[in-house]
């Protein structure tokens, strides 16, 4: 590897490290009973773990390596665009434009071949048309919902009723029976814990 390419990779990895400082709405519980906001890097790691665990449950198993690469790339745009809360209707209207502009900045910091590769992974995730993209999307949404259940049930605090979450979770539940079972169980726990707004 040429020194210039190595330097560009180091610069990009330093940029990607900023994902650790992008806060999400979901909270993560500490062992002492307190909580803090989850960050986007933690989210991506947990989404990858969901994919590893559920891959064997998929009836037509998508390519796991490709799925994991997509998961690693799917939130890099948040370095510039920030995280958009799934139920923030005003910010959802501008999310695509903000994230596309962010992709132009983030992926351009890489050597062209690698920038094109990561951008293609991000775009594949966003388009959701391949088996790997649908699997990655389901893992992403399942993790976000899981974080709400094992965290502090942020839906109640945000005034979100259960019915509001159905539209977001329905596509993930339809990917495979494993997701229906997992997400269905999470709904049961959320109801039992009175985590939704009334």
mmCIF file of C-alpha atoms in Angstrom:
data_model
loop_
_atom_site.group_PDB
_atom_site.id
_atom_site.type_symbol
_atom_site.label_atom_id
_atom_site.label_comp_id
_atom_site.label_asym_id
_atom_site.label_seq_id
_atom_site.Cartn_x
_atom_site.Cartn_y
_atom_site.Cartn_z
ATOM 1 C CA UNK A 1 0.000 0.000 0.000
ATOM 2 C CA UNK A 2 1.305 3.411 -0.955
ATOM 3 C CA UNK A 3 1.915 5.855 1.889
ATOM 4 C CA UNK A 4 -0.668 8.312 0.511
ATOM 5 C CA UNK A 5 -3.343 5.606 0.494
ATOM 6 C CA UNK A 6 -2.426 4.551 4.038
ATOM 7 C CA UNK A 7 -2.654 8.170 5.189
ATOM 8 C CA UNK A 8 -6.087 8.555 3.549
ATOM 9 C CA UNK A 9 -7.337 5.414 5.283
ATOM 10 C CA UNK A 10 -6.094 6.678 8.636
ATOM 11 C CA UNK A 11 -7.839 10.010 8.093
ATOM 12 C CA UNK A 12 -11.074 8.281 7.182
ATOM 13 C CA UNK A 13 -10.912 5.954 10.182
ATOM 14 C CA UNK A 14 -10.339 8.978 12.410
ATOM 15 C CA UNK A 15 -13.418 10.582 10.822
ATOM 16 C CA UNK A 16 -15.426 7.375 11.291
ATOM 17 C CA UNK A 17 -14.446 7.378 14.972
ATOM 18 C CA UNK A 18 -16.709 10.414 15.357
ATOM 19 C CA UNK A 19 -19.676 8.020 15.046
ATOM 20 C CA UNK A 20 -19.015 7.234 18.723
ATOM 21 C CA UNK A 21 -20.145 10.773 19.550
ATOM 22 C CA UNK A 22 -23.432 10.787 17.621
ATOM 23 C CA UNK A 23 -26.154 10.280 20.204
ATOM 24 C CA UNK A 24 -29.326 8.370 19.450
ATOM 25 C CA UNK A 25 -32.665 8.697 21.219
ATOM 26 C CA UNK A 26 -32.507 5.225 22.756
ATOM 27 C CA UNK A 27 -30.848 4.824 26.114
ATOM 28 C CA UNK A 28 -28.620 2.076 27.367
ATOM 29 C CA UNK A 29 -28.862 0.927 30.963
ATOM 30 C CA UNK A 30 -25.723 0.828 33.084
ATOM 31 C CA UNK A 31 -25.144 -1.943 35.657
ATOM 32 C CA UNK A 32 -25.675 0.596 38.474
ATOM 33 C CA UNK A 33 -29.223 1.306 37.285
ATOM 34 C CA UNK A 34 -28.501 4.663 35.658
ATOM 35 C CA UNK A 35 -28.708 5.158 31.918
ATOM 36 C CA UNK A 36 -27.205 7.204 29.119
ATOM 37 C CA UNK A 37 -27.936 7.779 25.454
ATOM 38 C CA UNK A 38 -26.744 5.095 23.052
ATOM 39 C CA UNK A 39 -24.389 6.304 20.321
ATOM 40 C CA UNK A 40 -24.469 5.382 16.645
ATOM 41 C CA UNK A 41 -21.266 3.307 16.784
ATOM 42 C CA UNK A 42 -22.724 1.162 19.563
ATOM 43 C CA UNK A 43 -25.910 0.825 17.543
ATOM 44 C CA UNK A 44 -23.986 -0.414 14.477
ATOM 45 C CA UNK A 45 -22.094 -2.981 16.559
ATOM 46 C CA UNK A 46 -25.330 -4.262 18.065
ATOM 47 C CA UNK A 47 -27.041 -4.410 14.646
ATOM 48 C CA UNK A 48 -24.113 -6.518 13.408
ATOM 49 C CA UNK A 49 -24.532 -8.860 16.367
ATOM 50 C CA UNK A 50 -28.251 -9.225 15.614
ATOM 51 C CA UNK A 51 -27.321 -10.161 12.035
ATOM 52 C CA UNK A 52 -24.802 -12.777 13.173
ATOM 53 C CA UNK A 53 -27.316 -14.312 15.576
ATOM 54 C CA UNK A 54 -30.300 -14.345 13.198
ATOM 55 C CA UNK A 55 -28.501 -15.259 9.979
ATOM 56 C CA UNK A 56 -28.997 -18.976 10.571
ATOM 57 C CA UNK A 57 -32.725 -18.377 11.152
ATOM 58 C CA UNK A 58 -33.269 -16.934 7.679
ATOM 59 C CA UNK A 59 -35.073 -19.277 5.270
ATOM 60 C CA UNK A 60 -33.018 -18.048 2.287
ATOM 61 C CA UNK A 61 -29.842 -16.928 3.991
ATOM 62 C CA UNK A 62 -28.436 -13.712 2.531
ATOM 63 C CA UNK A 63 -24.679 -13.265 2.259
ATOM 64 C CA UNK A 64 -23.573 -12.495 5.817
ATOM 65 C CA UNK A 65 -20.289 -10.807 4.893
ATOM 66 C CA UNK A 66 -22.037 -8.448 2.511
ATOM 67 C CA UNK A 67 -24.737 -7.742 5.085
ATOM 68 C CA UNK A 68 -22.146 -6.934 7.756
ATOM 69 C CA UNK A 69 -20.286 -4.615 5.370
ATOM 70 C CA UNK A 70 -23.571 -2.810 4.709
ATOM 71 C CA UNK A 71 -24.275 -2.527 8.432
ATOM 72 C CA UNK A 72 -20.803 -1.075 9.011
ATOM 73 C CA UNK A 73 -21.449 1.587 6.351
ATOM 74 C CA UNK A 74 -25.134 2.337 6.848
ATOM 75 C CA UNK A 75 -24.873 5.046 9.514
ATOM 76 C CA UNK A 76 -21.570 6.695 8.525
ATOM 77 C CA UNK A 77 -23.534 9.609 7.055
ATOM 78 C CA UNK A 78 -24.664 10.459 10.590
ATOM 79 C CA UNK A 79 -21.172 11.846 11.217
ATOM 80 C CA UNK A 80 -22.301 14.886 9.208
ATOM 81 C CA UNK A 81 -26.107 14.591 9.244
ATOM 82 C CA UNK A 82 -26.667 13.472 12.836
ATOM 83 C CA UNK A 83 -29.143 10.786 13.847
ATOM 84 C CA UNK A 84 -32.806 11.222 12.943
ATOM 85 C CA UNK A 85 -35.223 9.861 15.518
ATOM 86 C CA UNK A 86 -37.507 7.353 13.805
ATOM 87 C CA UNK A 87 -40.670 9.131 15.001
ATOM 88 C CA UNK A 88 -39.640 12.751 14.436
ATOM 89 C CA UNK A 89 -41.915 13.596 11.504
ATOM 90 C CA UNK A 90 -40.387 17.021 10.794
ATOM 91 C CA UNK A 91 -36.820 15.721 10.591
ATOM 92 C CA UNK A 92 -37.877 12.640 8.625
ATOM 93 C CA UNK A 93 -39.053 14.965 5.835
ATOM 94 C CA UNK A 94 -35.505 16.291 5.378
ATOM 95 C CA UNK A 95 -33.587 13.131 6.275
ATOM 96 C CA UNK A 96 -32.924 11.887 2.727
ATOM 97 C CA UNK A 97 -31.585 15.245 1.545
ATOM 98 C CA UNK A 98 -29.457 15.758 4.661
ATOM 99 C CA UNK A 99 -28.009 12.257 4.484
ATOM 100 C CA UNK A 100 -27.286 12.445 0.741
ATOM 101 C CA UNK A 101 -25.384 15.697 1.283
ATOM 102 C CA UNK A 102 -23.539 14.044 4.180
ATOM 103 C CA UNK A 103 -22.662 11.039 2.001
ATOM 104 C CA UNK A 104 -21.078 13.405 -0.525
ATOM 105 C CA UNK A 105 -18.766 14.674 2.216
ATOM 106 C CA UNK A 106 -18.042 11.491 4.165
ATOM 107 C CA UNK A 107 -17.366 9.078 1.312
ATOM 108 C CA UNK A 108 -15.306 11.637 -0.613
ATOM 109 C CA UNK A 109 -12.669 11.538 2.123
ATOM 110 C CA UNK A 110 -11.661 8.030 1.027
ATOM 111 C CA UNK A 111 -9.603 7.048 -2.022
ATOM 112 C CA UNK A 112 -12.106 6.969 -4.928
ATOM 113 C CA UNK A 113 -12.367 3.164 -5.160
ATOM 114 C CA UNK A 114 -13.107 2.763 -1.463
ATOM 115 C CA UNK A 115 -15.374 5.804 -1.342
ATOM 116 C CA UNK A 116 -17.434 4.349 -4.193
ATOM 117 C CA UNK A 117 -17.560 0.967 -2.449
ATOM 118 C CA UNK A 118 -18.846 2.354 0.862
ATOM 119 C CA UNK A 119 -21.267 4.710 -0.853
ATOM 120 C CA UNK A 120 -22.678 1.784 -2.854
ATOM 121 C CA UNK A 121 -23.195 -0.165 0.379
ATOM 122 C CA UNK A 122 -24.966 2.819 1.962
ATOM 123 C CA UNK A 123 -27.165 3.309 -1.109
ATOM 124 C CA UNK A 124 -28.008 -0.412 -1.233
ATOM 125 C CA UNK A 125 -29.127 -0.262 2.399
ATOM 126 C CA UNK A 126 -31.243 2.835 1.754
ATOM 127 C CA UNK A 127 -32.895 1.355 -1.346
ATOM 128 C CA UNK A 128 -33.717 -1.891 0.486
ATOM 129 C CA UNK A 129 -34.097 -3.991 -2.654
ATOM 130 C CA UNK A 130 -31.592 -6.831 -2.198
ATOM 131 C CA UNK A 131 -31.986 -9.745 0.241
ATOM 132 C CA UNK A 132 -28.955 -8.443 2.158
ATOM 133 C CA UNK A 133 -30.434 -4.938 2.380
ATOM 134 C CA UNK A 134 -33.782 -6.247 3.634
ATOM 135 C CA UNK A 135 -32.002 -8.415 6.209
ATOM 136 C CA UNK A 136 -29.814 -5.485 7.308
ATOM 137 C CA UNK A 137 -32.890 -3.226 7.572
ATOM 138 C CA UNK A 138 -34.711 -5.786 9.710
ATOM 139 C CA UNK A 139 -31.675 -6.137 11.991
ATOM 140 C CA UNK A 140 -31.404 -2.341 12.243
ATOM 141 C CA UNK A 141 -35.034 -1.868 13.197
ATOM 142 C CA UNK A 142 -35.051 -4.834 15.570
ATOM 143 C CA UNK A 143 -32.011 -3.418 17.370
ATOM 144 C CA UNK A 144 -33.577 0.025 17.693
ATOM 145 C CA UNK A 145 -36.731 -1.504 19.132
ATOM 146 C CA UNK A 146 -34.720 -3.780 21.421
ATOM 147 C CA UNK A 147 -32.829 -0.760 22.740
ATOM 148 C CA UNK A 148 -36.110 0.874 23.643
ATOM 149 C CA UNK A 149 -37.206 -2.181 25.585
ATOM 150 C CA UNK A 150 -33.955 -2.901 27.430
ATOM 151 C CA UNK A 151 -33.221 0.794 27.908
ATOM 152 C CA UNK A 152 -35.763 3.139 29.390
ATOM 153 C CA UNK A 153 -38.734 2.771 27.067
ATOM 154 C CA UNK A 154 -38.185 6.166 25.447
ATOM 155 C CA UNK A 155 -41.471 5.950 23.527
ATOM 156 C CA UNK A 156 -43.460 6.885 26.634
ATOM 157 C CA UNK A 157 -41.245 9.899 27.318
ATOM 158 C CA UNK A 158 -41.553 10.988 23.678
ATOM 159 C CA UNK A 159 -45.361 10.597 23.741
ATOM 160 C CA UNK A 160 -45.387 7.725 21.238
ATOM 161 C CA UNK A 161 -48.249 5.251 21.406
ATOM 162 C CA UNK A 162 -47.759 1.636 20.363
ATOM 163 C CA UNK A 163 -49.831 2.056 17.194
ATOM 164 C CA UNK A 164 -47.386 4.696 15.928
ATOM 165 C CA UNK A 165 -44.553 2.141 15.996
ATOM 166 C CA UNK A 166 -46.354 -0.456 13.885
ATOM 167 C CA UNK A 167 -45.634 1.212 10.541
ATOM 168 C CA UNK A 168 -41.917 1.256 11.215
ATOM 169 C CA UNK A 169 -41.699 -2.275 12.585
ATOM 170 C CA UNK A 170 -44.018 -4.020 10.121
ATOM 171 C CA UNK A 171 -41.483 -4.243 7.236
ATOM 172 C CA UNK A 172 -38.908 -5.794 9.572
ATOM 173 C CA UNK A 173 -41.416 -8.305 10.943
ATOM 174 C CA UNK A 174 -42.212 -9.436 7.405
ATOM 175 C CA UNK A 175 -38.605 -10.269 6.446
ATOM 176 C CA UNK A 176 -38.651 -13.685 8.125
ATOM 177 C CA UNK A 177 -40.492 -15.600 10.881
ATOM 178 C CA UNK A 178 -37.493 -15.072 13.173
ATOM 179 C CA UNK A 179 -38.045 -11.318 13.079
ATOM 180 C CA UNK A 180 -41.763 -11.725 13.686
ATOM 181 C CA UNK A 181 -40.982 -13.828 16.766
ATOM 182 C CA UNK A 182 -38.264 -11.512 18.078
ATOM 183 C CA UNK A 183 -40.139 -8.267 17.533
ATOM 184 C CA UNK A 184 -43.425 -9.784 18.723
ATOM 185 C CA UNK A 185 -41.742 -10.771 21.991
ATOM 186 C CA UNK A 186 -40.298 -7.258 22.336
ATOM 187 C CA UNK A 187 -43.795 -5.797 21.905
ATOM 188 C CA UNK A 188 -45.084 -8.064 24.681
ATOM 189 C CA UNK A 189 -42.320 -6.855 27.009
ATOM 190 C CA UNK A 190 -42.907 -3.222 26.092
ATOM 191 C CA UNK A 191 -46.630 -3.576 26.858
ATOM 192 C CA UNK A 192 -45.923 -5.359 30.137
ATOM 193 C CA UNK A 193 -43.519 -2.578 31.118
ATOM 194 C CA UNK A 194 -45.996 0.125 30.075
ATOM 195 C CA UNK A 195 -43.313 1.608 27.815
ATOM 196 C CA UNK A 196 -45.651 3.237 25.305
ATOM 197 C CA UNK A 197 -47.564 6.454 25.747
ATOM 198 C CA UNK A 198 -51.283 5.969 26.426
#
